[in-house]
XYZ file of C-alpha atoms in Angstrom:
767
model
C 22.959 -20.458 0.721
C 23.961 -17.744 -1.807
C 27.316 -16.633 -1.565
C 28.717 -12.913 -2.789
C 31.736 -10.837 -2.805
C 31.951 -8.890 0.506
C 34.764 -7.462 2.712
C 36.678 -10.151 4.139
C 36.063 -10.646 7.626
C 39.249 -11.163 9.842
C 39.593 -12.472 13.338
C 39.885 -8.831 14.753
C 36.364 -7.953 13.473
C 35.161 -11.214 14.984
C 36.763 -10.481 18.468
C 35.320 -6.898 18.448
C 31.891 -8.165 17.868
C 32.435 -10.597 20.808
C 33.580 -7.669 22.937
C 30.299 -6.033 21.844
C 28.366 -9.083 22.978
C 29.915 -8.927 26.489
C 28.303 -5.927 27.183
C 25.261 -7.836 27.584
C 24.483 -9.780 30.732
C 23.703 -13.641 30.441
C 20.084 -12.795 30.839
C 20.035 -10.050 28.281
C 21.977 -12.280 25.633
C 19.456 -15.061 26.287
C 16.566 -12.695 25.560
C 18.161 -11.379 22.446
C 18.826 -14.973 21.174
C 15.293 -15.892 21.978
C 13.758 -12.864 20.165
C 15.911 -13.937 17.079
C 15.315 -17.635 17.333
C 12.905 -17.739 14.150
C 15.597 -16.011 12.171
C 18.213 -18.192 13.536
C 16.575 -21.168 12.539
C 15.503 -19.734 9.107
C 19.249 -18.575 8.583
C 20.724 -21.787 9.610
C 18.270 -24.376 7.913
C 19.439 -22.889 4.602
C 22.898 -24.332 5.083
C 23.172 -26.303 8.184
C 26.332 -28.193 6.872
C 28.553 -24.909 6.829
C 27.211 -23.775 10.212
C 28.192 -27.160 11.769
C 31.596 -26.945 10.186
C 32.153 -23.432 11.774
C 30.760 -24.498 15.122
C 33.133 -27.373 15.007
C 36.203 -25.493 14.044
C 35.483 -22.996 16.900
C 34.689 -25.911 19.226
C 31.303 -24.827 20.008
C 29.950 -28.358 19.392
C 32.172 -31.679 19.043
C 32.576 -33.534 15.727
C 30.427 -36.360 17.274
C 27.537 -33.654 18.046
C 28.048 -32.278 14.684
C 27.244 -35.783 12.948
C 24.380 -36.281 15.287
C 22.763 -32.897 13.761
C 23.635 -34.289 10.401
C 21.989 -37.396 10.888
C 18.849 -35.797 12.363
C 18.546 -33.644 9.180
C 18.813 -36.856 7.010
C 16.002 -38.403 9.014
C 13.895 -35.538 9.221
C 14.564 -32.198 7.524
C 16.896 -28.999 7.565
C 14.069 -26.993 9.494
C 13.777 -29.528 12.180
C 17.569 -30.105 12.671
C 18.210 -26.254 12.823
C 15.400 -25.860 15.400
C 17.122 -28.656 17.560
C 20.596 -27.067 17.059
C 19.589 -23.701 18.053
C 17.630 -24.948 21.046
C 20.460 -27.223 22.379
C 23.100 -24.438 22.362
C 20.988 -21.690 23.926
C 19.982 -24.243 26.568
C 23.703 -24.705 27.661
C 25.173 -21.360 29.087
C 26.231 -17.978 27.673
C 29.417 -19.093 26.141
C 27.798 -21.445 24.007
C 25.322 -18.830 22.887
C 28.305 -16.401 22.263
C 29.818 -19.227 20.335
C 26.654 -19.484 17.967
C 26.799 -15.675 17.590
C 30.600 -15.636 16.975
C 30.374 -18.305 14.319
C 27.475 -16.468 12.352
C 29.311 -13.114 12.371
C 32.560 -14.981 10.945
C 30.334 -16.544 8.236
C 28.673 -13.090 7.347
C 31.481 -12.307 4.910
C 30.597 -15.539 2.861
C 26.950 -15.364 3.097
C 24.458 -13.010 1.497
C 21.658 -13.483 3.673
C 19.430 -10.533 4.614
C 18.150 -12.060 7.819
C 21.665 -12.740 9.056
C 22.785 -9.141 8.269
C 19.433 -7.768 9.959
C 20.230 -9.772 13.050
C 23.918 -8.710 13.576
C 23.076 -5.053 12.390
C 20.286 -4.763 14.976
C 22.294 -6.234 17.623
C 25.286 -3.994 16.946
C 23.476 -0.784 16.549
C 20.116 -1.125 18.452
C 20.714 -4.217 20.836
C 19.829 -2.354 24.370
C 17.079 -0.456 22.711
C 15.765 -3.643 21.191
C 15.585 -5.097 24.892
C 13.510 -2.147 26.055
C 11.170 -2.189 23.066
C 10.536 -5.823 23.536
C 9.523 -5.171 27.295
C 7.393 -2.207 25.906
C 5.589 -4.537 23.257
C 4.978 -7.112 25.985
C 3.573 -4.773 28.655
C 2.508 -1.705 26.886
C 2.450 2.099 28.136
C 1.285 3.005 31.702
C -1.708 5.044 30.891
C -3.891 7.195 33.303
C -6.725 4.952 34.417
C -9.280 6.972 32.405
C -7.303 6.685 29.282
C -6.703 3.080 30.128
C -10.570 2.541 30.457
C -10.882 3.874 26.699
C -8.095 1.552 25.604
C -9.660 -1.344 26.995
C -12.991 -0.702 25.287
C -11.141 -0.085 22.144
C -9.330 -3.214 22.098
C -12.663 -4.900 22.926
C -14.173 -3.569 19.944
C -11.233 -4.301 17.706
C -11.163 -7.749 18.960
C -14.869 -8.416 18.226
C -14.512 -6.945 14.823
C -11.434 -8.989 13.787
C -12.004 -12.208 15.863
C -13.932 -14.220 13.021
C -12.359 -14.896 9.807
C -14.915 -14.713 7.037
C -14.898 -16.872 3.945
C -16.686 -16.635 0.841
C -19.954 -18.892 0.728
C -19.493 -22.409 -0.282
C -21.987 -23.240 -2.989
C -25.251 -24.275 -1.364
C -24.658 -22.147 1.791
C -27.069 -19.226 2.587
C -24.429 -16.940 4.097
C -20.639 -16.611 4.592
C -18.796 -19.057 6.730
C -17.174 -17.677 9.630
C -14.312 -19.461 11.676
C -12.040 -17.959 14.664
C -9.377 -16.324 13.197
C -6.872 -17.934 15.641
C -7.638 -21.419 14.395
C -8.203 -20.899 10.589
C -5.569 -18.345 9.824
C -2.535 -19.917 7.920
C 0.680 -17.805 7.869
C 1.360 -15.897 4.683
C 5.083 -15.495 3.475
C 6.017 -11.854 3.787
C 9.433 -10.619 2.345
C 11.067 -7.101 2.479
C 13.040 -6.187 -0.543
C 16.524 -4.777 -0.251
C 15.727 -1.975 -2.514
C 12.235 -0.870 -3.628
C 12.170 -1.765 -7.490
C 8.812 -0.889 -9.458
C 9.975 -3.353 -11.993
C 10.189 -6.122 -9.619
C 6.690 -5.266 -8.054
C 5.323 -4.965 -11.857
C 6.784 -8.264 -12.694
C 5.693 -9.938 -9.416
C 1.774 -8.927 -10.231
C 2.091 -10.075 -13.851
C 3.632 -13.443 -12.861
C 0.900 -13.818 -9.882
C -1.903 -12.781 -12.189
C -0.947 -15.880 -14.514
C -0.428 -18.134 -11.415
C 3.122 -18.561 -12.269
C 5.083 -17.390 -9.211
C 8.189 -19.826 -9.323
C 8.445 -21.345 -5.765
C 12.339 -22.300 -6.521
C 13.122 -19.028 -7.850
C 11.417 -17.308 -4.951
C 13.251 -19.237 -2.332
C 16.497 -18.552 -3.999
C 15.876 -14.837 -3.842
C 14.699 -15.059 -0.344
C 18.085 -16.432 0.596
C 19.951 -13.810 -1.275
C 17.918 -10.757 -1.604
C 14.809 -10.768 0.307
C 14.531 -10.549 4.003
C 11.700 -12.797 5.513
C 9.586 -11.151 8.107
C 6.637 -12.215 10.139
C 3.766 -9.767 10.533
C 4.685 -9.103 14.217
C 8.123 -7.778 12.957
C 6.926 -5.380 10.221
C 7.773 -2.423 12.826
C 11.192 -3.873 13.890
C 14.561 -2.511 13.149
C 15.129 -2.420 9.354
C 18.796 -2.859 8.545
C 18.301 -1.434 5.003
C 17.311 1.973 6.534
C 19.163 1.408 9.793
C 16.056 2.544 11.751
C 12.965 1.425 13.463
C 10.266 2.078 10.683
C 7.315 4.293 11.062
C 5.849 3.834 7.820
C 5.541 0.517 6.286
C 3.955 -0.587 2.860
C 2.761 -4.241 2.347
C 1.868 -4.974 -1.178
C 0.482 -8.111 -2.806
C -1.572 -9.221 -5.705
C -5.461 -9.620 -5.493
C -6.598 -12.296 -2.998
C -3.178 -13.149 -1.736
C -4.250 -12.120 1.619
C -3.479 -8.487 2.358
C -6.795 -7.760 4.349
C -6.522 -11.016 6.202
C -3.120 -10.253 7.280
C -4.186 -6.846 8.646
C -7.103 -8.433 10.432
C -4.897 -10.948 12.210
C -2.386 -8.009 13.024
C -5.108 -6.192 14.588
C -6.635 -9.172 16.530
C -3.129 -9.841 17.743
C -2.699 -6.327 19.224
C -6.145 -6.339 20.620
C -5.504 -9.561 22.413
C -2.184 -8.396 23.824
C 0.034 -10.582 21.548
C 2.303 -8.189 20.013
C 2.890 -4.387 19.615
C 1.811 -3.026 22.784
C 3.978 -0.200 22.240
C 0.893 1.246 20.221
C -1.527 2.496 22.877
C -4.111 2.923 20.139
C -4.413 1.311 16.742
C -6.997 2.901 14.189
C -8.053 0.754 11.034
C -9.685 2.181 7.876
C -10.326 0.531 4.405
C -9.810 3.036 1.429
C -12.858 1.644 -0.339
C -15.021 3.156 2.531
C -13.072 6.453 2.544
C -13.963 7.850 -1.096
C -15.615 10.986 0.243
C -14.044 14.175 -1.047
C -12.877 15.804 2.059
C -12.770 15.250 5.837
C -10.187 15.653 8.665
C -8.421 13.113 10.460
C -10.570 13.938 13.701
C -13.753 13.269 11.760
C -12.338 10.064 10.071
C -11.605 8.645 13.629
C -14.930 9.681 15.224
C -16.550 8.364 12.169
C -15.049 4.870 12.346
C -14.213 4.607 16.174
C -17.280 6.768 17.636
C -16.476 5.338 21.253
C -13.342 7.504 21.454
C -14.883 10.690 20.606
C -14.776 12.056 24.229
C -10.971 11.405 24.620
C -10.002 11.844 21.044
C -7.852 14.954 21.493
C -6.086 13.425 24.712
C -5.224 10.290 22.708
C -3.794 12.180 19.800
C -1.413 14.189 22.094
C 0.947 11.051 21.995
C 1.526 10.432 18.404
C 4.444 7.961 19.114
C 1.916 5.639 20.754
C -0.420 5.526 17.730
C -0.459 3.232 14.647
C -3.003 3.961 11.693
C -3.652 1.302 9.254
C -5.145 1.966 5.899
C -6.161 -1.107 3.917
C -6.439 -1.448 0.125
C -4.854 1.766 -1.346
C -5.623 0.420 -4.920
C -9.370 0.810 -4.070
C -9.062 4.644 -3.540
C -10.380 6.845 -6.315
C -7.697 9.314 -5.900
C -4.040 9.057 -6.109
C -1.810 9.102 -3.020
C 0.650 11.975 -3.806
C 3.962 11.650 -2.113
C 6.267 13.643 -4.098
C 8.489 16.278 -2.401
C 6.586 19.321 -3.805
C 3.149 20.145 -2.683
C 3.986 20.110 1.049
C 1.681 23.308 1.291
C -1.330 21.141 0.689
C -0.476 18.739 3.486
C -2.448 18.735 6.958
C -0.666 20.229 9.992
C -3.445 19.650 12.706
C -5.945 16.853 13.298
C -8.667 19.117 12.540
C -7.616 20.211 8.893
C -10.060 19.280 6.262
C -8.435 17.822 3.186
C -8.853 14.712 0.836
C -8.497 11.550 2.579
C -5.364 10.778 0.406
C -3.991 14.210 1.397
C -4.767 12.934 5.169
C -2.803 9.739 4.721
C 0.090 11.401 2.943
C 0.424 14.134 5.769
C 0.695 11.225 8.288
C 3.129 9.481 6.133
C 5.319 12.574 5.785
C 5.062 13.284 9.343
C 3.669 16.818 8.816
C 0.647 15.586 11.032
C 1.296 13.811 14.210
C 4.923 13.757 14.201
C 6.211 10.144 15.464
C 3.145 8.170 14.586
C 3.114 4.830 12.722
C 1.238 4.048 9.583
C 0.789 0.798 7.712
C -0.629 0.584 4.213
C -1.629 -2.200 2.000
C -1.849 -2.119 -1.902
C -1.801 -4.150 -4.920
C 1.700 -3.752 -6.518
C 0.206 -1.780 -9.812
C -0.626 1.138 -7.613
C 3.127 1.211 -6.254
C 4.463 1.973 -9.526
C 3.384 5.652 -9.413
C 4.324 6.181 -5.694
C 7.273 8.199 -4.329
C 8.139 4.932 -2.170
C 11.106 6.761 -0.471
C 8.554 7.949 2.071
C 8.199 4.469 3.381
C 10.996 3.053 5.845
C 10.002 -0.619 4.851
C 8.415 -1.839 1.602
C 7.181 -5.594 1.982
C 5.489 -8.109 -0.232
C 3.079 -10.840 0.605
C 4.453 -13.915 -1.653
C 1.448 -16.052 -0.417
C 1.573 -19.875 0.659
C 4.605 -22.027 0.184
C 4.248 -25.768 0.180
C 3.566 -26.294 3.986
C 1.046 -23.466 4.093
C -0.956 -24.960 1.012
C -0.978 -28.514 2.653
C -2.268 -26.690 6.008
C -4.856 -24.798 4.100
C -6.180 -27.974 2.500
C -6.176 -29.738 5.891
C -8.277 -26.970 7.541
C -10.818 -26.548 4.527
C -11.835 -30.237 4.137
C -11.523 -31.050 7.970
C -11.376 -34.802 7.038
C -7.800 -35.756 7.052
C -8.002 -38.411 4.417
C -9.930 -36.506 2.117
C -7.622 -33.408 2.528
C -4.622 -35.724 1.897
C -6.052 -37.241 -1.179
C -7.259 -33.769 -2.643
C -3.729 -32.356 -2.025
C -1.835 -35.161 -3.424
C -3.901 -34.906 -6.584
C -3.348 -31.186 -6.921
C 0.417 -31.612 -6.075
C 0.783 -34.222 -8.902
C -0.962 -31.852 -11.415
C 1.287 -29.053 -10.661
C -0.830 -26.841 -13.167
C -3.474 -26.692 -10.228
C -0.742 -26.947 -7.463
C 0.799 -23.525 -8.989
C -2.231 -21.726 -8.321
C -2.486 -22.413 -4.859
C 0.153 -20.055 -3.893
C -2.733 -17.424 -3.576
C -5.300 -18.147 -0.807
C -8.323 -17.135 -3.049
C -6.979 -19.539 -5.648
C -6.598 -22.276 -2.738
C -10.429 -21.595 -1.721
C -11.641 -21.822 -5.453
C -9.514 -25.027 -5.949
C -10.647 -26.729 -2.955
C -14.399 -25.544 -3.296
C -14.206 -27.038 -6.929
C -12.406 -30.298 -5.975
C -15.282 -31.077 -3.139
C -17.573 -33.061 -5.334
C -14.610 -35.027 -6.982
C -13.457 -36.228 -3.547
C -16.813 -36.736 -1.804
C -17.147 -39.576 0.494
C -20.719 -40.104 -0.218
C -22.268 -40.812 -3.680
C -20.494 -40.911 -6.983
C -17.252 -38.569 -7.258
C -17.094 -36.101 -10.258
C -13.955 -36.414 -12.552
C -11.216 -34.178 -11.147
C -10.058 -31.274 -13.462
C -6.691 -31.337 -15.114
C -6.684 -27.935 -16.496
C -7.249 -24.477 -15.150
C -10.205 -24.011 -17.370
C -11.510 -27.351 -16.332
C -10.991 -26.294 -12.628
C -13.018 -23.144 -13.120
C -15.856 -25.044 -15.026
C -15.895 -27.369 -12.064
C -16.387 -24.287 -9.699
C -18.871 -22.707 -11.802
C -21.120 -25.763 -12.364
C -20.586 -26.540 -8.432
C -21.922 -23.087 -7.551
C -24.996 -23.485 -10.142
C -25.658 -27.058 -8.838
C -26.111 -26.039 -5.338
C -28.157 -22.857 -5.880
C -31.168 -25.198 -6.977
C -33.743 -23.258 -5.211
C -32.317 -19.623 -6.112
C -31.539 -20.533 -9.748
C -33.908 -19.133 -12.331
C -35.271 -21.051 -15.482
C -32.766 -21.780 -17.978
C -33.406 -19.099 -20.390
C -33.395 -16.364 -17.724
C -30.301 -17.695 -16.289
C -28.533 -17.751 -19.465
C -29.672 -14.191 -20.238
C -28.144 -13.140 -16.607
C -24.829 -14.922 -17.379
C -24.406 -13.206 -20.640
C -24.874 -10.039 -18.847
C -22.436 -10.909 -16.230
C -20.129 -11.928 -19.062
C -20.207 -8.673 -20.897
C -19.852 -6.803 -17.629
C -16.541 -8.983 -16.965
C -15.375 -8.490 -20.588
C -15.836 -4.676 -20.257
C -14.052 -4.774 -16.942
C -10.999 -6.504 -18.175
C -10.686 -4.102 -21.285
C -11.223 -1.124 -18.914
C -9.199 -2.473 -16.132
C -12.183 -2.021 -13.819
C -12.548 -4.389 -10.680
C -15.063 -2.475 -8.729
C -18.531 -2.039 -10.481
C -21.272 0.503 -9.457
C -24.963 -0.058 -9.844
C -25.299 2.129 -12.977
C -22.463 -0.086 -14.466
C -24.931 -3.031 -13.887
C -27.690 -1.346 -15.585
C -25.816 -0.580 -18.754
C -25.073 -4.235 -19.170
C -28.928 -4.946 -18.505
C -27.950 -6.843 -15.180
C -29.860 -7.236 -11.878
C -28.025 -8.785 -8.899
C -29.479 -12.199 -8.156
C -28.833 -14.388 -5.217
C -27.454 -17.315 -7.367
C -24.757 -14.767 -8.631
C -23.409 -14.673 -4.962
C -20.970 -17.479 -5.771
C -19.259 -15.173 -8.494
C -20.118 -11.638 -7.454
C -19.918 -10.132 -4.191
C -21.796 -7.019 -2.880
C -19.728 -4.416 -1.155
C -21.877 -2.175 1.112
C -20.524 1.015 1.947
C -20.155 1.613 5.976
C -19.311 5.372 5.620
C -23.041 6.266 5.877
C -23.577 6.110 2.177
C -26.232 3.739 1.048
C -24.597 3.068 -2.333
C -23.511 -0.633 -2.725
C -20.512 -1.816 -5.146
C -20.032 -5.168 -6.964
C -16.846 -6.968 -7.461
C -16.240 -10.699 -8.673
C -14.997 -12.825 -5.849
C -11.584 -13.138 -7.857
C -9.886 -11.362 -10.857
C -9.787 -14.850 -12.484
C -13.341 -15.262 -12.102
C -13.880 -12.340 -13.947
C -11.685 -13.268 -16.589
C -13.406 -16.744 -16.834
C -16.814 -15.032 -17.573
C -14.989 -12.570 -19.902
C -14.117 -15.678 -21.882
C -17.290 -17.671 -21.427
C -19.595 -14.981 -22.755
C -18.021 -15.349 -26.268
C -19.386 -19.034 -26.214
C -22.605 -18.189 -24.500
C -23.460 -15.319 -26.667
C -21.234 -15.266 -29.673
C -20.800 -12.218 -31.736
C -18.250 -12.272 -34.572
C -17.470 -8.385 -34.321
C -17.182 -8.362 -30.749
C -14.931 -11.434 -30.832
C -12.621 -9.752 -33.387
C -12.482 -6.577 -31.529
C -11.490 -8.447 -28.209
C -8.860 -10.575 -30.068
C -7.467 -7.441 -31.533
C -7.020 -5.867 -27.838
C -5.701 -9.035 -26.652
C -3.024 -9.139 -29.406
C -2.052 -5.355 -28.999
C -1.778 -5.657 -25.075
C 1.684 -5.880 -23.824
C 0.859 -5.998 -20.074
C -0.226 -9.505 -19.922
C -3.746 -8.544 -19.103
C -5.345 -11.097 -21.478
C -3.132 -13.881 -20.696
C -5.395 -15.840 -18.257
C -8.586 -14.785 -20.387
C -6.683 -16.387 -23.500
C -6.231 -19.737 -21.669
C -9.672 -19.888 -20.658
C -10.832 -18.985 -24.277
C -8.504 -21.827 -25.507
C -9.648 -24.340 -22.751
C -13.245 -23.663 -23.602
C -12.688 -24.707 -27.403
C -12.658 -28.372 -26.177
C -16.220 -29.852 -26.276
C -15.644 -32.126 -23.279
C -14.260 -29.171 -21.323
C -17.463 -26.945 -21.588
C -19.939 -30.087 -21.613
C -20.557 -29.859 -17.896
C -21.740 -26.080 -18.311
C -24.203 -26.912 -21.131
C -26.346 -28.733 -18.643
C -27.063 -25.379 -16.924
C -26.763 -22.710 -19.746
C -27.678 -24.431 -22.953
C -25.791 -25.192 -25.945
C -22.419 -23.266 -26.256
C -21.166 -21.746 -29.658
C -19.315 -24.101 -31.906
C -18.496 -21.434 -34.175
C -16.645 -19.528 -31.428
C -14.457 -22.817 -30.716
C -13.833 -22.992 -34.328
C -12.370 -19.428 -34.249
C -10.483 -19.917 -31.477
C -8.816 -23.030 -32.801
C -8.310 -21.219 -35.997
C -6.479 -18.307 -34.300
C -4.223 -20.870 -32.507
C -3.348 -22.700 -35.632
C -1.975 -19.444 -37.002
C 0.662 -19.147 -34.232
C 4.103 -19.918 -35.153
C 6.425 -21.427 -32.688
C 9.625 -21.061 -34.769
C 8.912 -17.487 -35.344
C 8.505 -16.702 -31.673
C 12.166 -18.167 -31.006
C 13.511 -16.115 -33.580
C 12.608 -12.748 -31.705
C 14.045 -11.143 -28.922
C 15.881 -14.203 -27.149
C 14.142 -14.312 -23.822
C 10.684 -12.511 -24.591
C 10.398 -14.841 -27.593
C 10.703 -17.921 -25.221
C 8.306 -16.613 -22.834
C 5.772 -16.065 -25.487
C 6.333 -19.567 -26.775
C 5.912 -20.925 -23.490
C 2.615 -18.897 -23.025
C 1.430 -20.522 -26.514
C 2.171 -23.882 -25.029
C -0.152 -23.045 -22.138
C -2.746 -22.343 -24.656
C -2.290 -25.742 -26.279
C -2.269 -27.510 -22.941
C -5.438 -25.871 -22.051
C -7.286 -26.675 -25.331
C -6.450 -30.541 -24.888
C -6.453 -31.013 -28.802
C -3.691 -33.239 -29.728
C -4.229 -32.421 -33.465
C -3.896 -28.517 -32.847
C -0.587 -29.230 -30.870
C 0.869 -31.149 -33.696
C -0.026 -28.472 -36.211
C 1.143 -25.498 -34.173
C 4.564 -27.293 -33.131
C 5.184 -28.857 -36.405
C 7.076 -31.884 -37.624
C 10.698 -32.214 -36.421
C 10.220 -29.206 -34.124
C 13.214 -27.358 -32.286
C 12.259 -26.128 -28.847
C 15.002 -23.814 -27.178
C 14.015 -22.615 -23.778
C 17.434 -21.954 -22.504
C 18.230 -19.522 -19.747
C 14.253 -19.239 -19.189
C 13.567 -20.545 -15.718
C 10.970 -23.185 -15.987
C 8.850 -24.183 -13.098
C 7.653 -27.739 -12.544
C 4.311 -26.740 -14.072
C 5.966 -25.537 -16.977
C 7.815 -29.090 -17.299
C 4.022 -30.442 -17.012
C 2.883 -28.542 -19.652
C 5.805 -29.057 -21.979
C 5.355 -32.809 -21.384
C 1.806 -32.736 -22.449
C 3.016 -31.024 -25.657
C 5.640 -33.665 -26.276
C 3.078 -36.410 -25.624
C 0.922 -35.222 -28.542
C 4.019 -34.963 -31.058
C 5.489 -38.193 -32.582
C 9.146 -36.783 -32.766
C 10.941 -33.685 -31.447
C 14.260 -32.936 -33.394
C 15.905 -30.783 -30.672
C 15.018 -29.587 -27.035
C 17.260 -27.317 -25.398
C 16.770 -26.736 -21.682
C 20.111 -25.245 -20.773
C 20.178 -23.247 -17.526
C 16.499 -23.684 -17.028
C 16.783 -24.745 -13.359
C 14.295 -27.467 -13.816
C 16.031 -29.651 -11.111
C 15.023 -33.393 -10.457
C 11.451 -32.633 -10.312
C 11.080 -30.894 -13.603
C 13.069 -33.642 -15.162
C 10.851 -36.229 -13.472
C 7.720 -34.728 -15.055
C 9.458 -34.686 -18.449
C 10.986 -37.897 -18.396
C 8.017 -40.091 -19.889
C 8.314 -37.992 -23.109
C 11.934 -37.302 -23.706
C 12.608 -40.690 -25.532
C 10.884 -38.898 -28.711
C 13.700 -36.233 -28.643
C 16.722 -36.653 -31.004
C 19.040 -33.876 -29.447
C 18.402 -33.034 -25.784
C 20.524 -30.563 -23.607
C 20.105 -30.469 -20.044
C 23.061 -28.322 -19.071
C 23.154 -26.495 -15.764
C 19.905 -27.571 -14.444
C 20.821 -28.458 -10.649
C 20.259 -32.032 -11.397
C 21.486 -34.356 -8.698
C 22.112 -38.007 -8.421
C 18.491 -39.158 -8.444
C 18.171 -37.628 -12.023
C 20.415 -40.558 -13.472
C 17.378 -42.996 -12.927
C 15.103 -40.686 -15.098
C 17.786 -40.318 -17.763
C 18.318 -44.075 -17.840
C 14.646 -44.799 -18.141
C 14.588 -42.443 -21.157
C 17.525 -44.174 -22.752
C 16.162 -47.701 -22.346
C 12.693 -47.009 -23.688
C 11.903 -49.256 -26.479
C 11.144 -46.421 -28.894
C 14.228 -44.020 -27.810
C 15.203 -41.687 -30.374
C 17.770 -39.874 -28.505
C 21.288 -39.486 -30.104
C 22.833 -36.641 -28.454
C 22.535 -35.846 -24.709
C 24.398 -33.083 -22.863
C 24.190 -32.944 -19.100
C 27.381 -31.170 -17.959
C 27.497 -28.466 -15.204
C 25.050 -30.392 -12.913
C 25.470 -32.037 -9.528
C 25.783 -35.667 -10.843
C 28.580 -37.891 -9.670
C 30.813 -37.066 -12.755
C 32.495 -34.299 -14.496
C 32.621 -32.725 -17.645
C 30.119 -33.039 -20.580
C 28.193 -36.085 -21.583
C 27.498 -36.483 -25.291
C 26.033 -39.697 -26.129
């Protein structure tokens, strides 16, 4: 667990905290501990040995019991050991429970763990209120019979609306699949940042768009800076603002599961599982609210007409109301939350204003003071917001390892197939890294289905991101046999789709209107439903909008069109935009462009769209050859290293050994020191090393590659003459990998540095 400099905690402070706990009866303390059980497990699992030492020193557990928990962790895992420890202590008596809380309070001065801070802060400042709130969240408010009848009807309608989780059509199906949300939903990791940082959200979106969220870095940050919260705790006490939040913003990149999280949140409320303190929950989608002006009353009547007769009575108790607005990034007008302009805000539910003004009025409490509001948005939309209005800003970070495995199991159904597919993806790392995002997970599973088919001859499994998306596209086309037009017409349609996608990338447009399809000579056809979705409006307007299933599919088509319909001037223009773009908008596009340059990668597509342009491939390879690895490392230190890693990703996608050798050069010196490298980066780097005969120097100091990264690099490190692995959190198991490098028959290694790791020796090692 991360440590930090904090005010020293003395025994007087600890005893004062214990006296505070004495104000609770044994039953109340038990209920508090049960409420915090998930947080207790999460905190303790991160450093169970330190907790056991503190518990033993304060005689809460015996040395023999502590050893039992250590053995349990060794034979199972830290989560299981933490669950057992917490369960055993809470099952004893109040004294044992007090002992656990006393130990955690004493450790607080040495730990920088936001969940620990949050628990202790809430117990001290809000403990008795929390007990009352928990009862209210379980049983709800006592309503008069007539209002309760409306509530029952409202819950039933929201339950029916949210009980089925829709998934995109799997190729070959005529309509979207539906599954009960209670059985299909896989928990998403949600974190709340200590301070809202616009830069952090921009960085998160850029990394996520590239499929490069560092799970190790994220887990480190979650321990020291980020509070992990479950959806049913979004409106719980926030120790950063020292209050129960009324306004919450949940952000997340495209496809990470914001709408699914909201759907599950509403379903759980409608079925009485949480937040019964809200007598009524109102749910709206920004994409359906792009009318010019309307009042809050009109908005509710339009979306929830069954409440029309009792609406004014319902709105009389704002503190019992929750308003949820999903997809702020899909609003055509900005949400203005600055301190100025308060004269424009609504005062009464009947005030007619633009929808974003109505939302701003709810957030700023000039309208229905005391109500609660939940918004979702992509991070990019948050950069221009006055975020001080929100009492909590949280981010969905998607799936970590366990959730990815669970998703594969639910998707494939067959345990053997799901295990084999997941093992393959996990081993490749390039595909595994993508799967933090539920949408990527779905695309990956769909593309892999024919590769792990139980019947017939399985198709070759993809190894790169480009190959994965080629597999997905060909799978869609192969399973739309009846809907698919004849080859030339289909090629023309895909050309139109490609130029639409390319224009959207350049213009940063994700939602397309009918007239934009017409401009690109495109008509929506049934076989396109595997790539494009129709978004019908439900606000009484007959207009339909269109969007790609995911931004990455749009980026793939934007790259593919240059091979299907190569035009030198258009290609040159696009490359100029890509080079001048500093926000990373063209990174994934560029990887697809590089990947499609290999004949074997694009060959499966030619069966359906005809011959792809060899001239385009030649131009792409020409551009890649011009890249200078040495020059990149001479620029701004970290920025140059990031760009170098991006170049290596392009080379990895190209699968062109000769090209790699030309770009990297003979006797190359590669320095990535101080740049966090994911296991996927190590996989990419290993591929580059495999293409080279020799590397003069490879510096990986403070890259946090850990044993897993070293294992991925190990097969190729014998080609390096000077290797530096300083400060990489390497443990004893890494010695085996290092020895295999040193004993390789063609080992060139003359200088190896590996100090500041966790190997069983001290000081530098120079061989």
